[in-house]
Coordinates of C-alpha atoms and ligand atoms in Angstrom, one line a residue:
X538 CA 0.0 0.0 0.0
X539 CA 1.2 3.4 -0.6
X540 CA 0.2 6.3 1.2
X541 CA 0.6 10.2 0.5
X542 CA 0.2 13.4 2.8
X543 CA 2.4 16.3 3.6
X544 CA 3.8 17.6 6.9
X545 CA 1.9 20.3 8.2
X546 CA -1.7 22.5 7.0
X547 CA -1.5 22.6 3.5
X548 CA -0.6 26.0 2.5
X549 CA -3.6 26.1 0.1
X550 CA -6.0 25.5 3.1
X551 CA -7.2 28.8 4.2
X552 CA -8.5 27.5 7.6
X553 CA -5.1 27.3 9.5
X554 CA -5.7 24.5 12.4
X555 CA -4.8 20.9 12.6
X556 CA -8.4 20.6 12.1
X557 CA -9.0 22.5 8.9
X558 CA -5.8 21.2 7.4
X559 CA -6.7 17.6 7.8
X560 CA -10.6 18.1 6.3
X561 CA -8.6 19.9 3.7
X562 CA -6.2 16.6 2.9
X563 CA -9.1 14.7 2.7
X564 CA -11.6 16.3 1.2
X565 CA -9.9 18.9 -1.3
X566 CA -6.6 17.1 -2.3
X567 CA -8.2 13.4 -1.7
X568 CA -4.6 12.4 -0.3
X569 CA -4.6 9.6 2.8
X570 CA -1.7 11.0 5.0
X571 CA -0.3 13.6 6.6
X572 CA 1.8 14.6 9.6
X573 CA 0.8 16.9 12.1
X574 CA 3.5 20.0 13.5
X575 CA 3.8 20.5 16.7
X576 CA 7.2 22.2 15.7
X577 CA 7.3 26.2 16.7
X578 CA 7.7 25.2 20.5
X579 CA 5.4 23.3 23.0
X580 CA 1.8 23.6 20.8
X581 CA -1.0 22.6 22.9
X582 CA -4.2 21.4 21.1
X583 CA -7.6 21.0 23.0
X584 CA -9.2 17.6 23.2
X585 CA -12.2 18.4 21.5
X586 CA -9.7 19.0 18.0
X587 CA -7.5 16.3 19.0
X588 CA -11.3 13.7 19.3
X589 CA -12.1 15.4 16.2
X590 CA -9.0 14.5 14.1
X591 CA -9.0 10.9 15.5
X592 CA -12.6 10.6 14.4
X593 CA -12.3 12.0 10.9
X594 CA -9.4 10.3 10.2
X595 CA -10.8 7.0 11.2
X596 CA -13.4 7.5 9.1
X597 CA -11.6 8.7 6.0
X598 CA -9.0 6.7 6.1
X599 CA -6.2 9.0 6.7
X600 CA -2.9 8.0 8.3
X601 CA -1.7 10.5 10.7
X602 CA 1.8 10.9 12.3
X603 CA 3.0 13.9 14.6
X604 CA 6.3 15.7 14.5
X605 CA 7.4 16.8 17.9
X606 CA 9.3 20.4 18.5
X607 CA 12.5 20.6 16.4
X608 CA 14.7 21.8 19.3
X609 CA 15.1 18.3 21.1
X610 CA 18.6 17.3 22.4
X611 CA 19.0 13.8 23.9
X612 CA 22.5 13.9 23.7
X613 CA 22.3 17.3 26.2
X614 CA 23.3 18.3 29.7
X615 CA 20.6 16.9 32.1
X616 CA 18.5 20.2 32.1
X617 CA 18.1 19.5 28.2
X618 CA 17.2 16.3 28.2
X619 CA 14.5 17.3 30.8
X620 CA 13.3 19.7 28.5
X621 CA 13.2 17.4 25.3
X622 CA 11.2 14.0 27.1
X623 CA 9.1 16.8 28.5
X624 CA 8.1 18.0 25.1
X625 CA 7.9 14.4 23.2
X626 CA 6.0 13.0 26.1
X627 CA 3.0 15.9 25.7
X628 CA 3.7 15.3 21.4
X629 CA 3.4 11.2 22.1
X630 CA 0.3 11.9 24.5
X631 CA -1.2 14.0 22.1
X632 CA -0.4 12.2 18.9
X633 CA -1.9 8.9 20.9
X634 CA -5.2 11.1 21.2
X635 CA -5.6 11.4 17.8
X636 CA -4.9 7.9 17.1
X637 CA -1.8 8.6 15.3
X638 CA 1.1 6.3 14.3
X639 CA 4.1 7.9 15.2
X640 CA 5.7 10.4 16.8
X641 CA 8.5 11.7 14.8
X642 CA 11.7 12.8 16.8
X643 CA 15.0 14.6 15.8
X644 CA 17.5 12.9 17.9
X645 CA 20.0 15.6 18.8
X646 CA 23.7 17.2 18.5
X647 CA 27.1 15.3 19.1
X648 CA 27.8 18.5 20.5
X649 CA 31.9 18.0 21.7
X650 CA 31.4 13.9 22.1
X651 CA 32.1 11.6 20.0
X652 CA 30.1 9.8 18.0
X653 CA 30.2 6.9 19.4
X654 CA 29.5 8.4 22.5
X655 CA 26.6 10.7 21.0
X656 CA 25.3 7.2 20.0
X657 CA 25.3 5.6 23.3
X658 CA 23.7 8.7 25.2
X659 CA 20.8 9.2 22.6
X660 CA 20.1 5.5 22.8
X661 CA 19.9 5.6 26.5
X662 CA 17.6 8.5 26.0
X663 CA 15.4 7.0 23.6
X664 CA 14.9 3.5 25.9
X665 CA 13.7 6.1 29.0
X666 CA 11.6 7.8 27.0
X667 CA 10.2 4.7 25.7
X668 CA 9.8 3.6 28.9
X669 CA 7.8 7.1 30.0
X670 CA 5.4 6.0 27.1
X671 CA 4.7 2.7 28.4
X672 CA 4.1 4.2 31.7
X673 CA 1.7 6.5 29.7
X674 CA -0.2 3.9 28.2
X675 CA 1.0 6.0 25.1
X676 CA 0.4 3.6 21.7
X677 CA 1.9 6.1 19.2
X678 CA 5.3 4.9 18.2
X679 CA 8.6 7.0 18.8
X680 CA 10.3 7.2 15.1
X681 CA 14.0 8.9 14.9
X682 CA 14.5 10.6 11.6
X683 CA 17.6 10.8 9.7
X684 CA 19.7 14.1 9.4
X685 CA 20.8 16.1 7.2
X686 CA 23.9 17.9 8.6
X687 CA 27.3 16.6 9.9
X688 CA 27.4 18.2 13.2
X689 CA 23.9 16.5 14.1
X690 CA 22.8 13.1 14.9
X691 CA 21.5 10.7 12.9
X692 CA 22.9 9.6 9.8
X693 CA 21.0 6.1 8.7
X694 CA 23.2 3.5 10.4
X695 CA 23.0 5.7 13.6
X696 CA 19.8 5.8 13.0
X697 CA 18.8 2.2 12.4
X698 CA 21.4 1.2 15.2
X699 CA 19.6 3.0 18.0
X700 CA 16.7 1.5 16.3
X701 CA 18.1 -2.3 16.9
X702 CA 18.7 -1.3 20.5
X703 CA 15.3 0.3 21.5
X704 CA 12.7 -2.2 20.9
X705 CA 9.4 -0.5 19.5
X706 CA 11.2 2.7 18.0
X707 CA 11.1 3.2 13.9
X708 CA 13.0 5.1 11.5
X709 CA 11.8 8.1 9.9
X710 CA 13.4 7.4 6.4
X711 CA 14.6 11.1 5.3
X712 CA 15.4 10.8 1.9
X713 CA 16.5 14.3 1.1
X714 CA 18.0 14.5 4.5
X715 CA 19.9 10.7 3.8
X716 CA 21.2 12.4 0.2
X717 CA 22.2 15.8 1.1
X718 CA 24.3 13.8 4.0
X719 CA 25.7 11.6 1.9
X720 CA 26.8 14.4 -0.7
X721 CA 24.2 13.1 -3.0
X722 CA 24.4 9.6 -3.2
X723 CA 20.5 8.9 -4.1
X724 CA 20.4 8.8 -7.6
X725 CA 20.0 5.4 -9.0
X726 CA 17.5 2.5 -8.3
X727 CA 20.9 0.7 -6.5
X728 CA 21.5 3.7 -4.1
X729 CA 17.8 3.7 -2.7
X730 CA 18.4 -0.3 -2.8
X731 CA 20.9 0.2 -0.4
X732 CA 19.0 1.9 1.7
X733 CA 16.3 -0.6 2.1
X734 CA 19.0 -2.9 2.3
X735 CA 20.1 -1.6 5.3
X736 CA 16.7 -1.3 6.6
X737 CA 16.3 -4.9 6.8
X738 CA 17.5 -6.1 9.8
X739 CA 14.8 -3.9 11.6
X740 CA 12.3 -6.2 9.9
X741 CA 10.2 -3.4 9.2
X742 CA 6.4 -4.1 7.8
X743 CA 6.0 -0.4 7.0
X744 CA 8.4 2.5 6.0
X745 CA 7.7 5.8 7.1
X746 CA 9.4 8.2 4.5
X747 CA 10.0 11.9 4.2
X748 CA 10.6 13.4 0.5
X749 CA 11.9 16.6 -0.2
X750 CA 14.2 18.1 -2.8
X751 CA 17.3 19.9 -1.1
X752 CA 19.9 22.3 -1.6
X753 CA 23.6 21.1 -0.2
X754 CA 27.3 20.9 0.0
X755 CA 29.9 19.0 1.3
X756 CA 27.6 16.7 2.8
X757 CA 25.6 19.1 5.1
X758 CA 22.2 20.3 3.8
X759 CA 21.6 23.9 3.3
X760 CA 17.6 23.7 2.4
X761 CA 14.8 22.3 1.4
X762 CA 13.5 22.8 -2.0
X763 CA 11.0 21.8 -4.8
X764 CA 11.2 18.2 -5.4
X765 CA 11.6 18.8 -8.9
X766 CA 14.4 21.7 -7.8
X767 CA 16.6 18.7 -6.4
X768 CA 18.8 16.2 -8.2
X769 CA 17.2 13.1 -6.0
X770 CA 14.7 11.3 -8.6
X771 CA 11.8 10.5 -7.3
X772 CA 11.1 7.6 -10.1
X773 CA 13.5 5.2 -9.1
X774 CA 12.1 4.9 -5.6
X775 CA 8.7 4.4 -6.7
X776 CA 9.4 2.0 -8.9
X777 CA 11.5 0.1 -6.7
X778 CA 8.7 0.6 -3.8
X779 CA 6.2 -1.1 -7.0
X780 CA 8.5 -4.1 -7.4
X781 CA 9.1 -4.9 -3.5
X782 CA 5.5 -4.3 -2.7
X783 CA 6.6 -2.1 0.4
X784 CA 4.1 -0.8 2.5
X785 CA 4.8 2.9 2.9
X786 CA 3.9 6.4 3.5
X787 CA 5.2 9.4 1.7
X788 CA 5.1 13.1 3.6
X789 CA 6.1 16.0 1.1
X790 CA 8.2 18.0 3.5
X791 CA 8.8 20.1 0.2
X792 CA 8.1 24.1 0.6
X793 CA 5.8 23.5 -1.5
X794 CA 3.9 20.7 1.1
X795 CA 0.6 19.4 -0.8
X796 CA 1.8 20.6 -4.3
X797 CA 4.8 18.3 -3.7
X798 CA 2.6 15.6 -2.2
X799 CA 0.3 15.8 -5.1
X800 CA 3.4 15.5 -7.6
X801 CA 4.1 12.6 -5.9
X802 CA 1.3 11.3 -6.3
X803 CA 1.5 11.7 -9.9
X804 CA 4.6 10.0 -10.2
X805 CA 3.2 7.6 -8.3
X806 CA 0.4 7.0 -10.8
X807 CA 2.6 7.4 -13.8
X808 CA 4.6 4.4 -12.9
X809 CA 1.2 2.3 -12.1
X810 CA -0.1 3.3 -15.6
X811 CA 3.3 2.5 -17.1
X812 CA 2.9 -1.2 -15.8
X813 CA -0.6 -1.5 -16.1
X814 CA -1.0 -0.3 -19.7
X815 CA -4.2 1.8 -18.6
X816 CA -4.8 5.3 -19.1
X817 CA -5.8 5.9 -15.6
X818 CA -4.5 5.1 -12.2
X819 CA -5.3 5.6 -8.4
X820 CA -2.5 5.0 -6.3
X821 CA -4.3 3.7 -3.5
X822 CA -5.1 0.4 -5.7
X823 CA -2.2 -1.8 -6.7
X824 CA -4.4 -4.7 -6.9
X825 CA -3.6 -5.4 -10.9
X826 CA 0.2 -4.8 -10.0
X827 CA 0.9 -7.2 -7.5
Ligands
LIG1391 ZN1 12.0 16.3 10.9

């Protein structure tokens, strides 16, 4: 199954909650995902939206996941780490609320430490917080997305490794943020291979992935752009994502959010029709694919 939303309100949608913006990616650009923001500091959202959103998206279908506040550090001094389980915890509680799958986390900074180091501090952070969840009768599942910059945490083996050690956490597969890292190594059908290839011992049964185009150098990213703006093709993915059969959900976190998502949708349709031989396509039916 493939599914497609964006991260955040679409900026099309004139109505500028949660709320509106998920009526919006159902309703108006009749896309099945998206992943709600609580980056710009500690949001709080009532219960009446967060009951709301759980019910419509139950009933439409839609697949949500939450990002939690950018500045999170659980490689930090003690006060910071404080800070950052304080702010997933109310993201995970909340996400959980609205019945949504994941709680997406940036891991932190390697700061002065090593990376080795850096490796074994976040992990230790990420098993207490998991912990806190369980505690919490929180559902929603932690997932650590992949960097983009040198001096930060979380380059895909770092990523998947904390992953092998903290039972229940998932990657957040940041494509743009794995190629800008990697100096733009995502270009072929072989190169996202890989990646999936590493993946595997995580036994995933869905991938979560973030698309964007991005602007970098010397392996640190500078932006995000237009997907279409990038040099990461997007075709080689899908099509590899066709032949595999993997489950997975694409968030645009292009600036251009639900235009992006709506490209890639059309990509994604494109290479259905292509194997199909059919002038039309919905990319929520692979049945005549598989
Ligand atoms: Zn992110």
């Amino acid at each position: 199954m493939i599914r497609i939303g964006q991260a955040g309100i679409p900026l099309s949608c004139k109505g500028r909650t949660n709320k509106d913006g998920l009526v919006y990616t159902k309703n108006i650009l009749d896309l099945n995902a998206m992943e709600i923001q609580f980056v710009r500091g500690l949001y709080i959202m009532e219960d009446e939206e967060a009951e709301f959103i759980h019910d419509f998206a139950k009933e439409n279908d839609v697949e949500l996941h939450v990002h939690a506040p950018y500045y999170i550090n659980l490689a930090g001094t003690d006060e910071e780490l404080d800070l950052s389980f304080e702010k997933i915890l109310y993201s995970a509680q909340t996400a959980s609320k609205m019945g949504a799958k994941t709680v997406v986390i940036h891991p932190g900074y390697y700061g002065d430490e090593s990376e080795k180091k850096t490796l074994k501090r976040v992990t230790k952070s990420v098993k207490k917080l998991q912990n806190m969840l369980k505690k919490e009768k929180v559902n929603t599942k932690l997932g650590i997305e992949t960097m983009g910059k040198q001096k930060v945490f979380g380059s895909l083996d770092e990523v998947i490794e904390v992953c092998q050690n903290v039972k229940d956490t998932i990657p957040v597969v940041g494509m743009g943020h794995i190629h800008a890292r990697t100096n733009g190594s995502l270009k072929k059908r072989e190169d996202f291979e890989e990646v999936f290839e590493k993946l595997k011992p995580l036994k995933l049964k869905h991938y979560l992935i973030h698309l964007t185009g991005v602007m970098y150098e010397n392996g640190n990213e500078f932006y995000h752009v237009p997907i279409k703006k990038g040099d990461m093709p997007l075709m080689p993915l899908i099509d590899l994502i066709l032949d595999k059969n993997y489950d997975v959900t694409f968030i645009s976190e292009s600036p251009l959010l639900e235009h992006d998502a709506v490209y890639i949708r059309l990509q994604v349709e494109k290479a259905i029709m292509k194997r199909t031989g059919r002038e039309e396509a919905d990319y929520r039916d692979l049945s005549e694919i598989v």
